[in-house]
XYZ file of C-alpha atoms in Angstrom:
462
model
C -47.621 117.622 140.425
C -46.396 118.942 137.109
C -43.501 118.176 134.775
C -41.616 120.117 132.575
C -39.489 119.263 129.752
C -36.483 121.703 128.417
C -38.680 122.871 125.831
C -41.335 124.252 128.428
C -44.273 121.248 128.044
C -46.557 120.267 130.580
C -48.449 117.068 131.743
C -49.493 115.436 135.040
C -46.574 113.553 136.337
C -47.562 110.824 138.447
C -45.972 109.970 142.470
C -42.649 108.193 141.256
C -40.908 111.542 140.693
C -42.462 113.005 143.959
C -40.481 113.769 147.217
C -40.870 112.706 150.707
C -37.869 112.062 153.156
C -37.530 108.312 153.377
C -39.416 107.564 150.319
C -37.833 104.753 148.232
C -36.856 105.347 144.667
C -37.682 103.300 142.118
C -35.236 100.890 141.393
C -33.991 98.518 138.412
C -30.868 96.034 138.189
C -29.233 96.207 135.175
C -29.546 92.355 133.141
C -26.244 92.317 131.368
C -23.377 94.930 131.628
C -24.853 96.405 128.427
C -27.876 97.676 129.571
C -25.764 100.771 131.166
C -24.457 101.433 127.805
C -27.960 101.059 126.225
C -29.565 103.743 128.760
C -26.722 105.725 127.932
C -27.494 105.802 124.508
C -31.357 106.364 125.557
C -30.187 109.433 127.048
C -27.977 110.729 124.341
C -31.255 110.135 121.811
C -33.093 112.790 124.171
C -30.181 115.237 124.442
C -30.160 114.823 120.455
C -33.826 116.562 120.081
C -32.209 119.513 121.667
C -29.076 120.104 118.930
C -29.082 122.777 116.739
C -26.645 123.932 114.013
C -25.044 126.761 112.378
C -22.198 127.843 110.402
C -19.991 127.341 113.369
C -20.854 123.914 114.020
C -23.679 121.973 116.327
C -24.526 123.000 119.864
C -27.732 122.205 122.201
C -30.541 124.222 123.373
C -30.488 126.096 126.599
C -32.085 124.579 130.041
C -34.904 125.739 130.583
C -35.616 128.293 127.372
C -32.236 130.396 128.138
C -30.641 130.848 125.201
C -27.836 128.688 123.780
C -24.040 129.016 125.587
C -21.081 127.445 125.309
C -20.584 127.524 129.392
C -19.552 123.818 131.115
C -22.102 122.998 133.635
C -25.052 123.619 131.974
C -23.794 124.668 128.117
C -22.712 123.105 124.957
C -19.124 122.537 126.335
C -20.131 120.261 129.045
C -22.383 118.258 126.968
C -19.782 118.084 124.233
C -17.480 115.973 127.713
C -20.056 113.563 127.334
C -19.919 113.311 123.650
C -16.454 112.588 123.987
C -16.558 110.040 126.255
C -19.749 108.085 124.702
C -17.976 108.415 121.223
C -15.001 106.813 122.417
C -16.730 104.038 124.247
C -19.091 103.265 120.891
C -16.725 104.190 118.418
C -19.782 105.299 117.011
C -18.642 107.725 113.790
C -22.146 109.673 114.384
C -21.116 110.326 118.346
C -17.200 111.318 116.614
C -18.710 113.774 114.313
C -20.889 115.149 116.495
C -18.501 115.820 119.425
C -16.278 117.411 116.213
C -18.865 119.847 115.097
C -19.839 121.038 118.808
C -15.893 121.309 119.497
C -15.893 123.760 116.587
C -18.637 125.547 117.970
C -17.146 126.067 121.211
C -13.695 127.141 119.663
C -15.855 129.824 118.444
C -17.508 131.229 121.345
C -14.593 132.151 123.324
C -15.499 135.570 123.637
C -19.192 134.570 124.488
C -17.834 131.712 127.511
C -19.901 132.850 130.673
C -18.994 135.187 132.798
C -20.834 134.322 136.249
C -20.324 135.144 139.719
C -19.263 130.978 139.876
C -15.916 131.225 138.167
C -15.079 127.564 139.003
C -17.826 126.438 136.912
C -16.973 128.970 134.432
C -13.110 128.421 133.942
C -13.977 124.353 133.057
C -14.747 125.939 129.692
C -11.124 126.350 129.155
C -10.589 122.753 130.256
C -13.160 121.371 127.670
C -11.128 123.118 125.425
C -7.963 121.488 126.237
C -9.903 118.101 126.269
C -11.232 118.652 122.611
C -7.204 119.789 121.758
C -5.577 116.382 123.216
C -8.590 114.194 121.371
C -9.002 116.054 117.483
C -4.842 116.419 118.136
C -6.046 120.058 117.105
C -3.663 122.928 117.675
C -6.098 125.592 117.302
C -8.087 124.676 120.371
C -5.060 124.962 122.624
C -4.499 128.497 121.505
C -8.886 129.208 121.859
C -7.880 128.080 125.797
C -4.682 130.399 125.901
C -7.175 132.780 124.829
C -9.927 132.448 127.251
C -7.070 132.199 129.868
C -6.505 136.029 129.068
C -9.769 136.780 131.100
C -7.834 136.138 134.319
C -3.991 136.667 133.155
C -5.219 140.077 132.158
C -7.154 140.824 134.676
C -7.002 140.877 138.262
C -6.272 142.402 141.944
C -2.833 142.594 142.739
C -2.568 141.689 146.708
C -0.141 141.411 149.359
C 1.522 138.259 147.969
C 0.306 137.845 144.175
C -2.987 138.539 142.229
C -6.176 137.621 143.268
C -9.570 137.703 141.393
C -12.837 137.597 143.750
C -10.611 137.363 147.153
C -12.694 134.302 147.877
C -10.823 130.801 148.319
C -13.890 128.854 146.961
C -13.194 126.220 143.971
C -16.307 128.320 142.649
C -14.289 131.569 142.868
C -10.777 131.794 143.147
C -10.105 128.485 143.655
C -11.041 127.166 140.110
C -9.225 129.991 138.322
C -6.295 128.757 139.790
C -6.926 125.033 138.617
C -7.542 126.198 135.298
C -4.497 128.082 135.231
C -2.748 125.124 136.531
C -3.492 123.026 133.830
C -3.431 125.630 131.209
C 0.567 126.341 132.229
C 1.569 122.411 132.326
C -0.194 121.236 128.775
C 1.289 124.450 127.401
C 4.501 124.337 129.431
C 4.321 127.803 129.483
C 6.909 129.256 132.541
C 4.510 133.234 132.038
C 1.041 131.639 133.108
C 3.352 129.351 135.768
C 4.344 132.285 137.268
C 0.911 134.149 137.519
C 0.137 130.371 139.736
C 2.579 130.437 141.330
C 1.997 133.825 142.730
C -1.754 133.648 142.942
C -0.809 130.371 145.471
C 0.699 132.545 147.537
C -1.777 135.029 147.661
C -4.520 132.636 148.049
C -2.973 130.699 151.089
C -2.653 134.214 152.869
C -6.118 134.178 152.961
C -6.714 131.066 155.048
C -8.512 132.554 158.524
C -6.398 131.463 161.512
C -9.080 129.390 163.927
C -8.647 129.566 168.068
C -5.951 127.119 167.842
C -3.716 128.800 164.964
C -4.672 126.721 162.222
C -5.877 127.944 158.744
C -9.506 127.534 157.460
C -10.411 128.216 153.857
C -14.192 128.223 154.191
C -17.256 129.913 151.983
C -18.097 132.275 154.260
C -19.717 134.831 151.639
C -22.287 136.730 153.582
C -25.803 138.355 152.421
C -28.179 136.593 150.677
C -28.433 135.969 146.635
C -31.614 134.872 144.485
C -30.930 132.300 141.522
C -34.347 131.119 139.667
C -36.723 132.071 142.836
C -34.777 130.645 145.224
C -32.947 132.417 148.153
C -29.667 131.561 149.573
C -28.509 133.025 152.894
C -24.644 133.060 153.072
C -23.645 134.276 156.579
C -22.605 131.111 157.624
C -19.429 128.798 156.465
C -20.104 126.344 153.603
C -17.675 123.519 154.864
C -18.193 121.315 151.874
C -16.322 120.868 147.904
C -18.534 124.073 146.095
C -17.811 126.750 148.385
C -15.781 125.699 151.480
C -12.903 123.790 152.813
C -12.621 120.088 151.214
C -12.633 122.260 147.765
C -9.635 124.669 148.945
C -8.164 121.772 150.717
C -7.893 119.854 147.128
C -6.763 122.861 145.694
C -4.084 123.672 148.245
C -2.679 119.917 147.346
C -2.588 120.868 144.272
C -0.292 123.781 144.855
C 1.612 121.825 147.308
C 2.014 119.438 144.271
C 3.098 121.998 142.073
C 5.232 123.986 144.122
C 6.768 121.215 146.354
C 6.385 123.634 149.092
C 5.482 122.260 152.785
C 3.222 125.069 154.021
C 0.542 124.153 151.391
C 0.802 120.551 152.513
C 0.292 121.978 156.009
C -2.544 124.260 155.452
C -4.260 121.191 153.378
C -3.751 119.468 156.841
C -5.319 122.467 158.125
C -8.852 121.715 156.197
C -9.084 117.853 157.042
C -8.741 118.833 160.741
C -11.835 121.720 160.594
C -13.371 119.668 158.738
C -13.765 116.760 161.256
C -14.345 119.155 163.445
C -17.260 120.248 162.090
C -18.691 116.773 161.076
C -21.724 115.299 162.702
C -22.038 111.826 164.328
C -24.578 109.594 162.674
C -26.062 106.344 163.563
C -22.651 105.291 161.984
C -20.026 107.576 160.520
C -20.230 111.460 160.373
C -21.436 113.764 157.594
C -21.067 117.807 156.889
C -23.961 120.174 157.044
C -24.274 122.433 153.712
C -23.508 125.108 155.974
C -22.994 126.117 159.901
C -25.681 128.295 160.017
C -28.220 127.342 162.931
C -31.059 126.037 160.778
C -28.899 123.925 158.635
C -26.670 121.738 161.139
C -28.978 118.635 160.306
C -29.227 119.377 156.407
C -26.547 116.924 154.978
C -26.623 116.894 151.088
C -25.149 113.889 150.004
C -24.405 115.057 146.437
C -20.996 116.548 144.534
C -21.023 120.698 145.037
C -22.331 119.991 148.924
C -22.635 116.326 150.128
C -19.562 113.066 149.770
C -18.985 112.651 146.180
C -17.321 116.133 145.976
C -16.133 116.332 149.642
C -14.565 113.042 149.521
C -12.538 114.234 146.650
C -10.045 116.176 149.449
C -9.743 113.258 152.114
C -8.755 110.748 148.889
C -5.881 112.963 147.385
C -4.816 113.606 150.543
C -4.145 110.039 151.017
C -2.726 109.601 148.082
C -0.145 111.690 148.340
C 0.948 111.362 152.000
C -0.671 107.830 152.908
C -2.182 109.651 156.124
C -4.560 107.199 157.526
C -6.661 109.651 159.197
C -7.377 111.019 155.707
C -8.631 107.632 154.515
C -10.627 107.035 158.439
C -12.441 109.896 157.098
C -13.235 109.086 154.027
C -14.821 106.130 155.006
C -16.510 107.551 157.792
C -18.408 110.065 155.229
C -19.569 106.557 153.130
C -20.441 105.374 156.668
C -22.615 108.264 157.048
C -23.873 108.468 153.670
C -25.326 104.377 153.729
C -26.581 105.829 157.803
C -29.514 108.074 156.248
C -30.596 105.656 154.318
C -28.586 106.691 150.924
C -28.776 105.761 147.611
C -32.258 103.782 147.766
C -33.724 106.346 150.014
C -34.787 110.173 149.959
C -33.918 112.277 152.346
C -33.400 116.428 152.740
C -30.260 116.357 151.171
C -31.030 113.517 148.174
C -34.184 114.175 147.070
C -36.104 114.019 143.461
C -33.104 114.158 141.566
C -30.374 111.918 139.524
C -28.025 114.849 138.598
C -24.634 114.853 138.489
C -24.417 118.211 140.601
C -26.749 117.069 143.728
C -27.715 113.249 142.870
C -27.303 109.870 141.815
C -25.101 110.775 138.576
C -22.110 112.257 140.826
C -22.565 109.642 143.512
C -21.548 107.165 140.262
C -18.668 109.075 139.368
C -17.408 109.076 142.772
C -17.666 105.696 143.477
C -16.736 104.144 140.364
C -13.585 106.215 140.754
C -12.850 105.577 144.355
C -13.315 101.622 143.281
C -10.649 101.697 139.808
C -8.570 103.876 142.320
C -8.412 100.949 145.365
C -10.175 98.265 144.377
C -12.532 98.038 146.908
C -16.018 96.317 146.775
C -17.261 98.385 149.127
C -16.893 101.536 146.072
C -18.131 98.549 143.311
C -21.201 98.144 145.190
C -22.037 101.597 146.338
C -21.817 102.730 142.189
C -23.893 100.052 141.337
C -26.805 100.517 144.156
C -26.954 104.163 142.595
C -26.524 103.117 138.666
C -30.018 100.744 139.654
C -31.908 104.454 141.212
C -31.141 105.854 138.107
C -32.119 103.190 136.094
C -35.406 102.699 137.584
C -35.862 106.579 137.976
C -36.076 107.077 133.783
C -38.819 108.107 132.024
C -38.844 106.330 128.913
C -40.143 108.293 126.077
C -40.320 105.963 123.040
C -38.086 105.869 119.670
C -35.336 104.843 122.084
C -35.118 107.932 124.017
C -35.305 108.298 127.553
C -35.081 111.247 130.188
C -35.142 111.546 133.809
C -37.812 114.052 135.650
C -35.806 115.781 139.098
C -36.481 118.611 141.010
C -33.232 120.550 140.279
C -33.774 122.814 143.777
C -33.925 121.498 146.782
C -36.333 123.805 147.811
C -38.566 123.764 145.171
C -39.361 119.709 145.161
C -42.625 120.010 142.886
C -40.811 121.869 140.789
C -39.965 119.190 138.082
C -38.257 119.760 135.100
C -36.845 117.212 132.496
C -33.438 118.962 131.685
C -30.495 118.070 128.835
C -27.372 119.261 130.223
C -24.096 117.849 132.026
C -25.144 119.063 135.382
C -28.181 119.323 135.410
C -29.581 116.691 133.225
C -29.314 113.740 130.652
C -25.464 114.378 129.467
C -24.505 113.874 132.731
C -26.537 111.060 133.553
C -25.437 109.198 130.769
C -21.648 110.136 131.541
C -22.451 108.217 134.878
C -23.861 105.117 132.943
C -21.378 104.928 130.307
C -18.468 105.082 133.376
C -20.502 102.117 134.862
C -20.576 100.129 131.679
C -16.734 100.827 131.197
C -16.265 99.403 135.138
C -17.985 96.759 134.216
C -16.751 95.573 131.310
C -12.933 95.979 132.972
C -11.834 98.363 130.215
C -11.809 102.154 130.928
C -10.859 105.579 129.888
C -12.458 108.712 131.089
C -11.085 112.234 130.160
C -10.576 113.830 134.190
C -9.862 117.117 134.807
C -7.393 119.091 136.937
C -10.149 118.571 139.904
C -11.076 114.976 139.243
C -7.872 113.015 141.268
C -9.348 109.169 139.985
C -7.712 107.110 137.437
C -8.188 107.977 133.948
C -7.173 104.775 132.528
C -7.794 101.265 134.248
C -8.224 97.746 132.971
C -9.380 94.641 135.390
């Protein structure tokens, strides 16, 4: 086996970043609350090899030898998030000045913010840049977001009910334009881009699919195939899960039901927790989701954010938030149930394999559980962080000079395939974003910047 680092180097890696289903990861407990804060800062010592400057400010190195962008998932913007966060948890004037400088960058890149057949990820630009406006208390990066916003208030299909952009539901299409909007309109409490919501609710819950029994499903049913760095997806089969399917457009139709106040969003939200039991698969306890219905993935269950619990469980948990329905909350704890049933977080399996990421591994499993735990206390949610804050710890490479990094497989299907990457998603930023939320848990004291999609507490204290 090989691994690659972001800047394209190669040496024999030896069997501890390997994959085999049921293989153990290696595994360390953390000594003193600290030591999550000290990895953290291991990790932000290896993202630091990758800055760069200019006259615009500081920004970070593509993955994988692209070029520089200012994009969220795996750009500048998302790795300035984690700047944000570790600056404020330090108080570290290097962290404040360098979160300041890539801010500035990003302010200046609106016109270059990616433009990608996954809007979702695309449109958290424009949150990052309302994040850096309510931190610097800087003006000028609320208007840089009004202006990126004019990508979609500009531009778009006008249907039946209001305008649409992609006609899919997906948070990765339609869906996360609409959040961004959403969040846009209330910080600015702007009554035009309120309006273009408002509308493009309507529109989108017109294009819920009625099922057998007359009930709406919102589900990533793209069709074809499309290639992304050598790897194939087929697409002719519904994508139940948070990325493309219906626990994302369940979230997002609370969220209009929020906004609006209006029942039949509440209903068709109802709607999606229904299918989606439906469609769930008994384990040796609990249920999970397949990534898709198609016949050759019904027993591939990844366990990550975009397809597996930590994004999925997002729907169930603001569901029950903001009705107290208990069959919401059964299944929520059914998918943990599930989760802990294939042997999850110490062991691999198809759908958690070589990789700590925030996207498909350990990173977002942290994120989710630390959240579900400052949001109800549990132990259950304590526990379940922890467990996957010791995989990650045990799964770093350490580098020397105080740096640190952490070899995955970013695909699935491409398990030898090992890269060493710096971003949020992807890599080390987000990582340490998962580590530095541990550290806060565990020292009782925490604030987190969430966005529009991210229903846990921003600010708790034990």
């Amino acid at each position: 086996m090989t691994i690659v680092n972001g800047r394209g180097e190669r040496r024999t890696g030896d069997d501890k970043w390997s994959f085999r289903v049921g293989k153990p990861y290696a595994i360390k407990q953390a000594e003193t609350p600290n030591e999550w804060l000290a990895v953290a800062l291991q990790a932000e010592r290896y993202i630091a090899g990758f800055q760069r400057e200019d006259d615009d400010g500081v920004y970070w190195e593509g993955v994988g030898g692209e070029a520089p962008n200012p994009g969220y998932a795996d750009g500048s913007a998302g790795i300035l998030h984690f700047y944000i966060q570790l600056a404020r948890v330090t108080q570290d004037s290097r962290h404040w000045e360098t979160a300041r400088q890539a801010a500035r960058w990003i302010r200046s890149k609106v016109g270059a913010a990616p433009v990608t057949m996954l809007e979702g990820f695309d449109s958290c630009y424009g949150l990052v840049l309302l994040e850096a406006a309510a931190v610097f208390h800087d003006a000028t990066y609320t208007e840089a977001a009004r202006r990126f916003a004019q990508r979609y208030l500009l531009h778009y299909e006008q249907g039946d009910h209001g305008p649409y952009w992609t006609g899919n539901t997906a948070w990765v299409k339609d869906g996360g334009i609409i959040l961004f909007l959403l969040a846009l309109g209330r910080y600015l409490d702007d009554p035009t881009i309120l309006e273009v919501v408002r509308r493009a609710g309507a529109q989108y819950l017109s294009e819920g699919k009625p099922d057998g029994n007359g009930h709406l499903v919102f589900d990533g049913h793209f069709g074809g195939t499309f290639c992304v760095e050598g790897v194939v997806f087929h697409m002719e089969h519904n994508m139940p899960n948070w990325e493309f399917g219906a626990a994302g457009s369940g979230y997002i139709l609370l969220k209009l039901y929020e906004f609006t106040g209006e029942r039949r969003y509440l209903d068709a939200a109802f709607d999606q927790l229904r299918y989606l039991r439906s469609v769930a698969v008994p384990q040796a306890k609990g249920v999970l989701i397949p990534r898709s219905l198609g016949p050759e993935e019904r027993d591939l269950f990844p366990l990550g954010h975009c397809h597996g619990i930590a994004g999925t469980g997002l729907f169930p948990f603001l569901l029950h938030e903001l009705t107290g329905d208990e069959e919401a909350a059964e299944f929520l704890v059914a998918l943990a149930d599930g989760f802990e049933a294939v042997g999850a977080p110490e062991h691999q399996s198809r759908g958690l394999w070589n990789i700590d990421t925030l996207c498909c591994g350990h990173a977002g499993l942290v994120h989710y559980f630390v959240g579900l735990y400052l949001a109800t206390g549990e132990s259950r949610w304590h526990d379940l962080a922890i467990r996957c804050g010791n995989v990650i710890l045990g799964m770093k490479e350490d580098l020397g000079e105080g740096r640190a990094d952490w070899p995955i497989a970013f695909w699935r299907q491409k398990p030898d395939d090992i890269t060493r990457p710096h971003s949020l998603f992807r890599g080390a930023a987000g990582i340490g974003l998962a580590l530095t939320e541990i550290f806060m848990m565990e020292r009782g004291d925490f604030t987190l910047d969430r966005f529009i999609d991210d229903p846990f507490p921003a600010h708790w204290a034990a």
